[in-house]
PDB file of C-alpha atoms in Angstrom:
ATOM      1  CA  UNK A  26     110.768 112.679  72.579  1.00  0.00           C
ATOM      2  CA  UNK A  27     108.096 114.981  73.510  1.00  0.00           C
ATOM      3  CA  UNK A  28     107.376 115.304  77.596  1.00  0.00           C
ATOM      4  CA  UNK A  29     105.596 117.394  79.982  1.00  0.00           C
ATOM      5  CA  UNK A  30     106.034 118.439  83.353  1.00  0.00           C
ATOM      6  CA  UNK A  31     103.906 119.203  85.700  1.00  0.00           C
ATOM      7  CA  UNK A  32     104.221 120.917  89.485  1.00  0.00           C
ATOM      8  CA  UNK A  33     104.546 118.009  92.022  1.00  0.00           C
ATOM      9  CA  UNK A  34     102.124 117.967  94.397  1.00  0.00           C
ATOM     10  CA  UNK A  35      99.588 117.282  96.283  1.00  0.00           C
ATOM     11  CA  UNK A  36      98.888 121.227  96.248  1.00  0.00           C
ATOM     12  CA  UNK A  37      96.382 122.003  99.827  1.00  0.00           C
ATOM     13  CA  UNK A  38      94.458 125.636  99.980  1.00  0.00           C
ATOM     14  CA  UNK A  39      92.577 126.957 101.459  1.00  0.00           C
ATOM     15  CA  UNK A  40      89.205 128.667 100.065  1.00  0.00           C
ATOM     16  CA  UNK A  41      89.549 131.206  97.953  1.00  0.00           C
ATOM     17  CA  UNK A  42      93.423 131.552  97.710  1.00  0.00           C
ATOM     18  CA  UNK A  43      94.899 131.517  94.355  1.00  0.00           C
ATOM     19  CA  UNK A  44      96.164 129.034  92.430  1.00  0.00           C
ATOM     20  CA  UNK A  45      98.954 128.167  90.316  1.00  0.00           C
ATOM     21  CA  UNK A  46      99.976 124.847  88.954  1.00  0.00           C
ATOM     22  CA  UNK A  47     102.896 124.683  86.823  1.00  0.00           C
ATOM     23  CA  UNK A  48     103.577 123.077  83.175  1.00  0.00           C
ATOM     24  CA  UNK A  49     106.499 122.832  81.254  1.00  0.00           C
ATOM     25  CA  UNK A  50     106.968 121.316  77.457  1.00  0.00           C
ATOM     26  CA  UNK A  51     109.899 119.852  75.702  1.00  0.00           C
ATOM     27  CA  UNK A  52     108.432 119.710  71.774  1.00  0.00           C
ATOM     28  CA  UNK A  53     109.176 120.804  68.357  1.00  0.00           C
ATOM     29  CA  UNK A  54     107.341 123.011  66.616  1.00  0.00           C
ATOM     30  CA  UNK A  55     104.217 124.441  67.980  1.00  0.00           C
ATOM     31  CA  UNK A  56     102.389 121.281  69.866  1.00  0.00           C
ATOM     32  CA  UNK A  57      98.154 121.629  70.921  1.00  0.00           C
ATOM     33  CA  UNK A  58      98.455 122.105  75.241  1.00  0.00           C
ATOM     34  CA  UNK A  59      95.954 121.370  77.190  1.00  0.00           C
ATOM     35  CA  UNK A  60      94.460 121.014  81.346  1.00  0.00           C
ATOM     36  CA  UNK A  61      92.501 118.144  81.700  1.00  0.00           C
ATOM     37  CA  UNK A  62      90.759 117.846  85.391  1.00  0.00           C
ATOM     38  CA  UNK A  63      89.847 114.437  87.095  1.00  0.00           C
ATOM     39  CA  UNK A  64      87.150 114.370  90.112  1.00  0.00           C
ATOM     40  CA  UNK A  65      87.128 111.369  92.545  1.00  0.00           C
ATOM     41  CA  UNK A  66      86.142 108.394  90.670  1.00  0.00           C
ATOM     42  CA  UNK A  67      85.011 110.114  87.927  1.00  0.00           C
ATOM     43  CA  UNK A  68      87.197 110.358  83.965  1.00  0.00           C
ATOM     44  CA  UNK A  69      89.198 112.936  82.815  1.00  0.00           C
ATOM     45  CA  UNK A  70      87.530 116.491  81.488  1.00  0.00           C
ATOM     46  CA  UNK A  71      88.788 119.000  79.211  1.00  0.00           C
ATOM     47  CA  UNK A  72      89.458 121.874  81.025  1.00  0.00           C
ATOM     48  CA  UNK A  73      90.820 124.557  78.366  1.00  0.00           C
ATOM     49  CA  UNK A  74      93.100 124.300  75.994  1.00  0.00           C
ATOM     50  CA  UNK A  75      95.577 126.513  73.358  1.00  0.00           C
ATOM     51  CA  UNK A  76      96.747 125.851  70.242  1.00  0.00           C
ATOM     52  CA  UNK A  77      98.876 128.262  69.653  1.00  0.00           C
ATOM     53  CA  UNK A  78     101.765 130.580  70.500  1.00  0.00           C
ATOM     54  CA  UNK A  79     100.245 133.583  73.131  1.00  0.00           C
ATOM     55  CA  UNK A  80      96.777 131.596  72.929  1.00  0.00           C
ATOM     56  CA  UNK A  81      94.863 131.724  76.343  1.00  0.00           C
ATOM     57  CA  UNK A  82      92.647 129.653  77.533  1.00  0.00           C
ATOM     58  CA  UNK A  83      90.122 129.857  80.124  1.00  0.00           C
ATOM     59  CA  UNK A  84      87.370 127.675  81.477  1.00  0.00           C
ATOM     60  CA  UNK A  85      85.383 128.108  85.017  1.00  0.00           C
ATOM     61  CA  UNK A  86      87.667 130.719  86.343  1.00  0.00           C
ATOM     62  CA  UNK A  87      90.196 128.848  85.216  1.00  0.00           C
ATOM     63  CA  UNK A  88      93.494 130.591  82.470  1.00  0.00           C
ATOM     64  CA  UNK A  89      96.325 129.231  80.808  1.00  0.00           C
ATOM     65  CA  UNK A  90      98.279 130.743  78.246  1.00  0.00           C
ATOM     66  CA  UNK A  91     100.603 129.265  76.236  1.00  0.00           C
ATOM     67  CA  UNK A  92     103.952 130.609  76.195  1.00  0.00           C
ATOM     68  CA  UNK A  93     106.443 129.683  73.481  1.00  0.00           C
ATOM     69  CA  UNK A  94     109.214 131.654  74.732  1.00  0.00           C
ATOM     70  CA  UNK A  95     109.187 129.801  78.093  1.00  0.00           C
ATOM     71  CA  UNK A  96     107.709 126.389  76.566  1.00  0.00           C
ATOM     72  CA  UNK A  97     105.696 126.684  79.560  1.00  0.00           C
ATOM     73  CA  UNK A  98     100.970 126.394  79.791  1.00  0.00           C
ATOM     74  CA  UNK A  99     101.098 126.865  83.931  1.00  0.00           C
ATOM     75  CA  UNK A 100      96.991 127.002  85.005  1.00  0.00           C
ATOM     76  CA  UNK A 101      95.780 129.651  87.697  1.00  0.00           C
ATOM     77  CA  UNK A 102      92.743 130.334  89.287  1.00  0.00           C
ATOM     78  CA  UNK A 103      92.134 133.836  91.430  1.00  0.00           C
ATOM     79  CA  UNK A 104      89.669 131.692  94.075  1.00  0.00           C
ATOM     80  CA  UNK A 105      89.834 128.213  94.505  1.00  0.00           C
ATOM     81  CA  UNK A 106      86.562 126.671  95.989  1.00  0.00           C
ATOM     82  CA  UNK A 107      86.216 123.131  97.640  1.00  0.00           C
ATOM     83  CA  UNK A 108      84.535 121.522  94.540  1.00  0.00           C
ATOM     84  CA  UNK A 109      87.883 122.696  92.663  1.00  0.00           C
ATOM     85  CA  UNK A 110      89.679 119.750  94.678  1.00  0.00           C
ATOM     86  CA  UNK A 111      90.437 117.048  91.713  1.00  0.00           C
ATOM     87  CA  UNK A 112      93.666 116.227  89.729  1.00  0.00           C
ATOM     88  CA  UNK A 113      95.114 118.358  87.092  1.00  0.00           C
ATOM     89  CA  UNK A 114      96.776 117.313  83.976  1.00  0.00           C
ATOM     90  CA  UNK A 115      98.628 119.207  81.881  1.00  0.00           C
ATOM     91  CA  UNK A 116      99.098 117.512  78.541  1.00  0.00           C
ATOM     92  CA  UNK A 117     100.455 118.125  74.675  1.00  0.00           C
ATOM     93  CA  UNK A 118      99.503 117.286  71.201  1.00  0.00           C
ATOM     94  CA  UNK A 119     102.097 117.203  68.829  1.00  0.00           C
ATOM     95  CA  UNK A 120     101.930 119.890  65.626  1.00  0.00           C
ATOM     96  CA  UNK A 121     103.638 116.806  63.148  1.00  0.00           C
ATOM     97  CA  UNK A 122     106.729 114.933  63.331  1.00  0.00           C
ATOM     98  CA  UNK A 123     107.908 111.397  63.879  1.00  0.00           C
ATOM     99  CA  UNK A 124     105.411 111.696  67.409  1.00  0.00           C
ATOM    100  CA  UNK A 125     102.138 113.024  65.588  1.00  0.00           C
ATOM    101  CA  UNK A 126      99.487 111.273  67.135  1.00  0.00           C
ATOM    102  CA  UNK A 127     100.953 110.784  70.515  1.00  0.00           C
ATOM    103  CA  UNK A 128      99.297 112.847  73.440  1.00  0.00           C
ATOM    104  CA  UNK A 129     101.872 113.051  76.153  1.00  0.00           C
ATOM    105  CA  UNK A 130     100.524 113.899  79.775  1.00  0.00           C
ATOM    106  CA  UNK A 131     102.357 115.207  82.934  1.00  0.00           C
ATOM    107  CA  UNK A 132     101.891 113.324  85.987  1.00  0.00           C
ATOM    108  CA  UNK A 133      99.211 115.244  87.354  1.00  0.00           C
ATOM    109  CA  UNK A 134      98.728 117.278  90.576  1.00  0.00           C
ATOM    110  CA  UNK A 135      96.411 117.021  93.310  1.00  0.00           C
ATOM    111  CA  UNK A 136      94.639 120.204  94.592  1.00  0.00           C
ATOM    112  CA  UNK A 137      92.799 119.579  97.864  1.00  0.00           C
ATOM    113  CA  UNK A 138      91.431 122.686  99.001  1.00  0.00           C
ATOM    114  CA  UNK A 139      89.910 123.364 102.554  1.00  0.00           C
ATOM    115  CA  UNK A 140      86.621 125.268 103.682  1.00  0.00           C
TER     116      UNK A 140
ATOM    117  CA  UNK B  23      75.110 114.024  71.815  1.00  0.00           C
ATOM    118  CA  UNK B  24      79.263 114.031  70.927  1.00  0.00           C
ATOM    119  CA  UNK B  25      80.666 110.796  73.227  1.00  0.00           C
ATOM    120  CA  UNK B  26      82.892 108.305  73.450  1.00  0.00           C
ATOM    121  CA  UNK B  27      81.562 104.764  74.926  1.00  0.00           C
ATOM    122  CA  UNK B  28      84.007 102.211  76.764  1.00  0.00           C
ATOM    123  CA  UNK B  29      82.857  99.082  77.772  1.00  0.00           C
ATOM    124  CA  UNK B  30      82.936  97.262  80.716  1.00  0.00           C
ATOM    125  CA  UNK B  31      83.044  99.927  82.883  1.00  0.00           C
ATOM    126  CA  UNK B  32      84.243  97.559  86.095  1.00  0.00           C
ATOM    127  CA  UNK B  33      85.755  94.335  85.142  1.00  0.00           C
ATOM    128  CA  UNK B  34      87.107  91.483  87.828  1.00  0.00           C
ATOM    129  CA  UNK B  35      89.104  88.720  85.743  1.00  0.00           C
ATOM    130  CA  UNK B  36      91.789  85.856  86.202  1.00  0.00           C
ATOM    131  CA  UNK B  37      94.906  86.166  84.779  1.00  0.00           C
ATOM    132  CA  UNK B  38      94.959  84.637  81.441  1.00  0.00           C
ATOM    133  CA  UNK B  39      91.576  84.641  80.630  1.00  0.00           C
ATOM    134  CA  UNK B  40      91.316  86.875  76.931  1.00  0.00           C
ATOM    135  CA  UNK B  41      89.240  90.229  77.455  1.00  0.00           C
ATOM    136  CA  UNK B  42      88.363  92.705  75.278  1.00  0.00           C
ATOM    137  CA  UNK B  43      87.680  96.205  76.055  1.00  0.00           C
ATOM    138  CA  UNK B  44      85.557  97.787  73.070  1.00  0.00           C
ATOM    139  CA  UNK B  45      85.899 101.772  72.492  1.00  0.00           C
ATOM    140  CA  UNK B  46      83.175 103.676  70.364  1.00  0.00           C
ATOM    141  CA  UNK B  47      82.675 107.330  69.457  1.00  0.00           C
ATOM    142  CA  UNK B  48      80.244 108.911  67.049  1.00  0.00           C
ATOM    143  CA  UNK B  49      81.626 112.168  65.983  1.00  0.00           C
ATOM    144  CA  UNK B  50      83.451 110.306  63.156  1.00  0.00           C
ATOM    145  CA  UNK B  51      86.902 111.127  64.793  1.00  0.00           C
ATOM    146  CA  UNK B  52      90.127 110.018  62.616  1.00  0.00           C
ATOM    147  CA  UNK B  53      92.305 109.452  65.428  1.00  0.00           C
ATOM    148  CA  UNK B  54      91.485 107.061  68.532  1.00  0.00           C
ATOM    149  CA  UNK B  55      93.972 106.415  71.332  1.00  0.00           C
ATOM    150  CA  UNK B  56      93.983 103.650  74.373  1.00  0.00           C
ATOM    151  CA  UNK B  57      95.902 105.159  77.851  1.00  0.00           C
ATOM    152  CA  UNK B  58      96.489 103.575  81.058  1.00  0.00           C
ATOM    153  CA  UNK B  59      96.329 105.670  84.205  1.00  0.00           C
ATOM    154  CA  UNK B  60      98.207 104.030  87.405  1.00  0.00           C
ATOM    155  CA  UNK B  61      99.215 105.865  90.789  1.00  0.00           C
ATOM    156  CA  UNK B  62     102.664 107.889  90.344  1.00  0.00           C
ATOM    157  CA  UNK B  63     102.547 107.598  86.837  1.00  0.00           C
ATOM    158  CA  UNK B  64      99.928 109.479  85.296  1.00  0.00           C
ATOM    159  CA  UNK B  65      98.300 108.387  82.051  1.00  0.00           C
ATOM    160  CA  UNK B  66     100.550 106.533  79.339  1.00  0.00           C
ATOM    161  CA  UNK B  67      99.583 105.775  75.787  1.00  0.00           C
ATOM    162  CA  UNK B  68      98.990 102.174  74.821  1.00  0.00           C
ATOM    163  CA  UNK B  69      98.119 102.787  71.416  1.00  0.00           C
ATOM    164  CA  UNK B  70      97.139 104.679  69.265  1.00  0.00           C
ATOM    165  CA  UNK B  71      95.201 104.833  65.600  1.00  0.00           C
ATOM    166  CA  UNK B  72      95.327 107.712  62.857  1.00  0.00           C
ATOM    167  CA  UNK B  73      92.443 106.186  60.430  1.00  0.00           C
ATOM    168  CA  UNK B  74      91.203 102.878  60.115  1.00  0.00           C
ATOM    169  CA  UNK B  75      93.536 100.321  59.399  1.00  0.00           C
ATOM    170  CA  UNK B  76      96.451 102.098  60.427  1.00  0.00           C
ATOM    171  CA  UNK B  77      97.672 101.588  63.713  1.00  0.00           C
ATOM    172  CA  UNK B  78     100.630 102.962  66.139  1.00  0.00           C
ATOM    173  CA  UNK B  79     102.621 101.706  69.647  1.00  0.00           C
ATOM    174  CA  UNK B  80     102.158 104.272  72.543  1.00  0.00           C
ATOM    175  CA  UNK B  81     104.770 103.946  75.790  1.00  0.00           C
ATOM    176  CA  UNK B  82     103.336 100.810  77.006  1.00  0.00           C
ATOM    177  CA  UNK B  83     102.250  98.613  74.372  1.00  0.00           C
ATOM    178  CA  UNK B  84     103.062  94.985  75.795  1.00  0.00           C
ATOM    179  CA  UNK B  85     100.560  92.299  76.581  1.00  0.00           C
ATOM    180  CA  UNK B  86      97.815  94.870  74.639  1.00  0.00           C
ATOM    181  CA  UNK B  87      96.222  94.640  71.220  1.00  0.00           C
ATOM    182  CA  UNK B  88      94.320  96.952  68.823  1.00  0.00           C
ATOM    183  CA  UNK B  89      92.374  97.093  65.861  1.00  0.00           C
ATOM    184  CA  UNK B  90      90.933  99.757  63.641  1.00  0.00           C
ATOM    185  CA  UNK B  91      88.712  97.900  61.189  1.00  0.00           C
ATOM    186  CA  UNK B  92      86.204 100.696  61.037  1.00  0.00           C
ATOM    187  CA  UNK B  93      86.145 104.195  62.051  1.00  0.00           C
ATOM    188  CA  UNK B  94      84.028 104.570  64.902  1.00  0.00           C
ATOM    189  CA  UNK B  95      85.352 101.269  67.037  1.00  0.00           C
ATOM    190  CA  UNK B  96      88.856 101.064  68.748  1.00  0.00           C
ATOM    191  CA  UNK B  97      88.938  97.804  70.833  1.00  0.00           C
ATOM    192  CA  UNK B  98      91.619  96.806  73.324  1.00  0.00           C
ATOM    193  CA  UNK B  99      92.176  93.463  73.647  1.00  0.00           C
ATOM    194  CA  UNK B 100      93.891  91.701  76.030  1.00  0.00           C
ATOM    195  CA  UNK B 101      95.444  88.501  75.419  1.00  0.00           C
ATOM    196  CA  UNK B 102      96.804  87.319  78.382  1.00  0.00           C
ATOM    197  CA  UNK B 103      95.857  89.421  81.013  1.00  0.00           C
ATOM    198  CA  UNK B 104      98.605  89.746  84.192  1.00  0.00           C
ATOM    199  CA  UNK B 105      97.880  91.533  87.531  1.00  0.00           C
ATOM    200  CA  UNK B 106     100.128  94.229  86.385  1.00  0.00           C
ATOM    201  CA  UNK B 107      97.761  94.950  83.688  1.00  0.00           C
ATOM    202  CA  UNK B 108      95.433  95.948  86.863  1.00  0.00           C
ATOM    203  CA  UNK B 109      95.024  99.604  85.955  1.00  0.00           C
ATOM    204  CA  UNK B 110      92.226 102.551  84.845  1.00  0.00           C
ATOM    205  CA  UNK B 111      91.802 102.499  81.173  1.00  0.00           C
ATOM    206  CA  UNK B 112      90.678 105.448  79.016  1.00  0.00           C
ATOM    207  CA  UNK B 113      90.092 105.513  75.340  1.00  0.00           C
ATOM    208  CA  UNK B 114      89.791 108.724  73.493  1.00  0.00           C
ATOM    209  CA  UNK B 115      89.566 110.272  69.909  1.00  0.00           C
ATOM    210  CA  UNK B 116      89.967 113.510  68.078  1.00  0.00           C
ATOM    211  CA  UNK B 117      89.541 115.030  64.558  1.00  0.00           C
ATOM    212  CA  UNK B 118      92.492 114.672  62.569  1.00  0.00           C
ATOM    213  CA  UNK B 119      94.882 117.974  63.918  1.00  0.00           C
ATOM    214  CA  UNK B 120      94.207 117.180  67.841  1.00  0.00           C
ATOM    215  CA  UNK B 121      92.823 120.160  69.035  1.00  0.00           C
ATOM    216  CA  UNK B 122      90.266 118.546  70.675  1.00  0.00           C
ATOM    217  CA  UNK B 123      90.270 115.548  72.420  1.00  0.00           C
ATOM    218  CA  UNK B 124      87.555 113.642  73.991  1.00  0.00           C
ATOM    219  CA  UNK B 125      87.731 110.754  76.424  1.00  0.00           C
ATOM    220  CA  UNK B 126      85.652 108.220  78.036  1.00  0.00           C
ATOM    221  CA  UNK B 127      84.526 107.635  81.134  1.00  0.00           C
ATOM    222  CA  UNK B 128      87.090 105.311  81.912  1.00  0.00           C
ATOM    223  CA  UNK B 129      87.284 100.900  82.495  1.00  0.00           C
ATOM    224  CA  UNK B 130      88.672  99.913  85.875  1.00  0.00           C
ATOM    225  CA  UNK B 131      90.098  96.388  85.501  1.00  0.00           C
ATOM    226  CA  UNK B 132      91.484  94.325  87.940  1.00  0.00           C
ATOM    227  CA  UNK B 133      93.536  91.507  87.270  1.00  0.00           C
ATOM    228  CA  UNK B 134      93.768  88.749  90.085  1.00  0.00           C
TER     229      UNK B 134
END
């Protein structure tokens, strides 16, 4: 079946640094990827998403591009700042197939980062 | 304003005791979905629902019930709740395609 892995963590910065947090897909056919963030106590928000092959998305500094060739939607930011501490999922929508309709997430990974 | 409503937000119960967990958006989504989120394990599918009256097993279906007898409502009903039921719930929907998926806030329940 479909999965998605994400970068274990907990990732720790410091201010301004840059970030990468890796994603990886198994899926056929060309599956909806997306970065979903999650602040302390608080539900999960759409970050950006792509929908297709060489898509990028980008959302409050942050970009993800979705790469077919690598079956890989890793997130970056150039400068992290302390309200950028939350936990990042990475998560797919499947194009069609026996698993249309499930939305598979990675495990997440928690960025701290540091004045 | 596009949302998706869970209620209870916070809910203490005894094990056994039948609970339902009602779901509600207004953007007149086709597809709904229930997840669990738990420490270590990320978020895992429950169920989810294409179009009303047609509904599908996540991951982690046991001890949970659905129904889709109208578009716009997505309930989760527990039957027999179990402290390993204890978790963070999350319902969300999309237009039919899933480029776009909305959640809500969230439902902790705790199950002593």
């Amino acid at each position: 079946g479909d999965s998605v892995t994400q970068m274990e963590g907990p990732v720790t910065l410091s201010e301004e640094a840059f970030l990468t947090i890796n994603c990886t897909y198994t899926a056929t056919g060309y599956p909806s990827l997306f970065w979903y963030v999650q602040y302390p106590g608080e539900g999960l928000q759409l970050l950006l998403k792509a929908t297709k092959a060489d898509d990028k998305g980008s959302n409050k500094g942050f970009e993800a591009t979705y790469r077919k060739e690598t079956t890989s939607f890793h997130l970056e930011k150039g400068s992290v700042q302390v309200s950028d501490s939350a936990v990042y999922f990475c998560a797919l929508f499947p194009a069609g197939g026996t698993s249309y309709g499930k939305l598979t997430f990675g495990q997440g990974t928690i960025l701290t980062v540091h004045p | 304003e596009a949302q998706v409503t869970q209620n209870p937000r916070y809910l203490i119960t005894v094990t056994g005791k039948k609970l339902t967990v009602t779901c509600s958006q207004n953007m007149n989504h086709e597809y709904m979905s229930w997840y669990r989120q738990d420490p270590g394990l990320g978020l895992r599918q429950i169920y989810y629902s294409m179009n009303v009256e047609v509904t599908d097993k996540g991951d982690v279906p046991e001890g949970y019930k659905v129904s889709r007898k109208e578009k716009r409502n997505f309930p989760l009903i527990l039957e027999s709740p179990s402290p390993n039921q204890t978790s963070l719930y999350f319902c969300a929907s999309s237009p039919s395609g899933g480029n776009t998926i909305y959640f809500g806030e969230g439902s902790w329940l705790t199950v002593v």
